Amino acid sequence: MAKVTFKSALHQDKSSYAVAGSHKQTILQLARENHIPIDFGCENGECGTCLVKVTTLDQTRPMGGPLNPRETAVLKEMGKISQSQIDQMLVDDIPPSPWRLACQMILRDEDVLVEYPSE
Ligand code: FES
């Protein structure tokens, strides 16, 4: 079972457990279920409002697969990933940077720290 810790400068840290093996629960869904105030808009990987920083705490290779095309395009437009990182992602088959869209990242069976903006 994945332990997900949400962290923000303005809120107390909170840990929650993602459903093991659901393969469809996103960071944003888990946050909303636990009243974590991550901003969001489209919920479809198009607006970038739900930008978060995700760090794997297991000291292992991140389990998430490559970003989907919408998330890739938005993160590139926001300057959070470069074209060379995108090219490398397609070779390595892992996310290229800690920046993710909470509405697009599916939680895997790994412990992660999710840092979200505090405005
Ligand atoms: Fe719009 Fe996540 S809510 S990209």
Coordinates of C-alpha atoms and ligand atoms in Angstrom, one line a residue:
M1 CA 0.0 0.0 0.0
A2 CA 1.4 3.4 -1.0
K3 CA 1.9 6.0 1.7
V4 CA 1.4 9.5 0.3
T5 CA 2.5 12.5 2.4
F6 CA 1.1 15.8 1.3
K7 CA 3.3 18.8 2.3
S8 CA 2.7 22.6 2.0
A9 CA 4.2 25.6 3.7
L10 CA 0.8 26.8 4.9
H11 CA -0.7 23.5 6.0
Q12 CA 0.2 20.7 8.4
D13 CA 1.8 17.7 6.7
K14 CA -0.7 14.9 6.2
S15 CA -0.2 11.3 5.2
S16 CA -2.7 9.1 3.5
Y17 CA -2.7 5.7 2.0
A18 CA -3.6 5.1 -1.6
V19 CA -5.6 2.1 -2.6
A20 CA -3.1 -0.6 -3.5
G21 CA -3.3 -1.7 -7.1
S22 CA -6.2 0.5 -8.1
H23 CA -4.2 1.7 -11.2
K24 CA -6.6 4.6 -11.6
Q25 CA -6.5 6.7 -8.4
T26 CA -4.7 10.0 -9.1
I27 CA -3.0 12.2 -6.6
L28 CA -5.8 14.8 -7.0
Q29 CA -8.5 12.2 -6.2
L30 CA -6.6 11.1 -3.0
A31 CA -6.1 14.7 -2.0
R32 CA -9.7 15.6 -2.5
E33 CA -10.8 12.5 -0.5
N34 CA -8.6 13.7 2.4
H35 CA -9.5 17.4 2.2
I36 CA -6.0 18.4 1.0
P37 CA -6.3 21.8 -0.6
I38 CA -4.5 21.3 -3.9
D39 CA -5.9 23.8 -6.5
F40 CA -7.3 22.3 -9.6
G41 CA -9.3 23.4 -12.7
C42 CA -9.9 21.2 -15.7
E43 CA -9.1 17.8 -14.1
N44 CA -8.1 16.8 -17.6
G45 CA -4.4 17.6 -17.8
E46 CA -4.9 20.8 -19.7
C47 CA -4.7 23.8 -17.4
G48 CA -1.7 23.1 -15.2
T49 CA -3.4 24.4 -12.1
C50 CA -2.8 21.2 -10.1
L51 CA 1.0 21.3 -10.5
V52 CA 2.8 19.4 -7.7
K53 CA 6.3 18.2 -6.9
V54 CA 6.5 14.4 -6.3
T55 CA 9.5 12.7 -4.7
T56 CA 9.8 9.0 -4.4
L57 CA 10.7 8.0 -0.8
D58 CA 11.4 4.4 -1.4
Q59 CA 15.0 5.1 -2.6
T60 CA 14.1 3.0 -5.7
R61 CA 13.4 3.8 -9.3
P62 CA 10.1 5.7 -9.6
M63 CA 7.3 3.3 -10.5
G64 CA 5.3 5.7 -12.6
G65 CA 5.3 5.3 -16.3
P66 CA 6.0 8.0 -18.9
L67 CA 3.8 11.1 -18.9
N68 CA 0.7 11.1 -21.1
P69 CA 0.8 13.5 -24.1
R70 CA -1.4 16.2 -22.4
E71 CA 0.7 16.2 -19.2
T72 CA 3.9 16.3 -21.3
A73 CA 2.7 19.3 -23.3
V74 CA 1.5 21.3 -20.2
L75 CA 4.7 20.7 -18.2
K76 CA 6.8 21.7 -21.2
E77 CA 4.8 24.8 -21.7
M78 CA 5.2 25.7 -18.0
G79 CA 9.0 25.2 -18.3
K80 CA 9.0 22.2 -15.9
I81 CA 10.5 19.8 -18.4
S82 CA 12.7 20.2 -21.4
Q83 CA 12.6 18.5 -24.8
S84 CA 15.7 16.6 -23.9
Q85 CA 14.0 15.3 -20.7
I86 CA 11.0 14.3 -22.8
D87 CA 13.3 12.4 -25.3
Q88 CA 15.0 10.6 -22.4
M89 CA 11.7 9.7 -20.8
L90 CA 10.8 7.8 -23.9
V91 CA 14.0 5.8 -23.6
D92 CA 13.9 5.2 -19.8
D93 CA 10.2 4.8 -19.5
I94 CA 10.0 6.8 -16.3
P95 CA 8.9 10.3 -15.4
P96 CA 11.6 12.8 -16.4
S97 CA 11.3 15.2 -13.4
P98 CA 9.6 15.6 -10.0
W99 CA 7.0 18.0 -11.5
R100 CA 3.6 16.4 -12.1
L101 CA 0.0 17.3 -12.7
A102 CA -1.9 15.9 -9.7
C103 CA -5.0 15.1 -11.9
Q104 CA -2.9 13.0 -14.2
M105 CA -0.4 11.1 -12.0
I106 CA -1.7 7.6 -11.1
L107 CA -0.5 6.5 -7.7
R108 CA 1.5 3.2 -7.7
D109 CA 2.5 1.0 -4.8
E110 CA 5.3 3.3 -3.7
D111 CA 5.7 5.9 -0.9
V112 CA 5.8 9.4 -2.2
L113 CA 6.0 13.0 -0.9
V114 CA 3.7 15.4 -2.7
E115 CA 4.6 19.1 -2.3
Y116 CA 1.9 21.5 -3.4
P117 CA 1.8 25.3 -3.6
S118 CA 0.6 27.3 -0.6
E119 CA -1.1 30.4 -1.8
Ligands
FES1 FE1 -6.1 21.1 -15.0 FE2 -4.9 19.2 -13.5 S1 -6.6 20.3 -13.0 S2 -4.2 20.1 -15.4

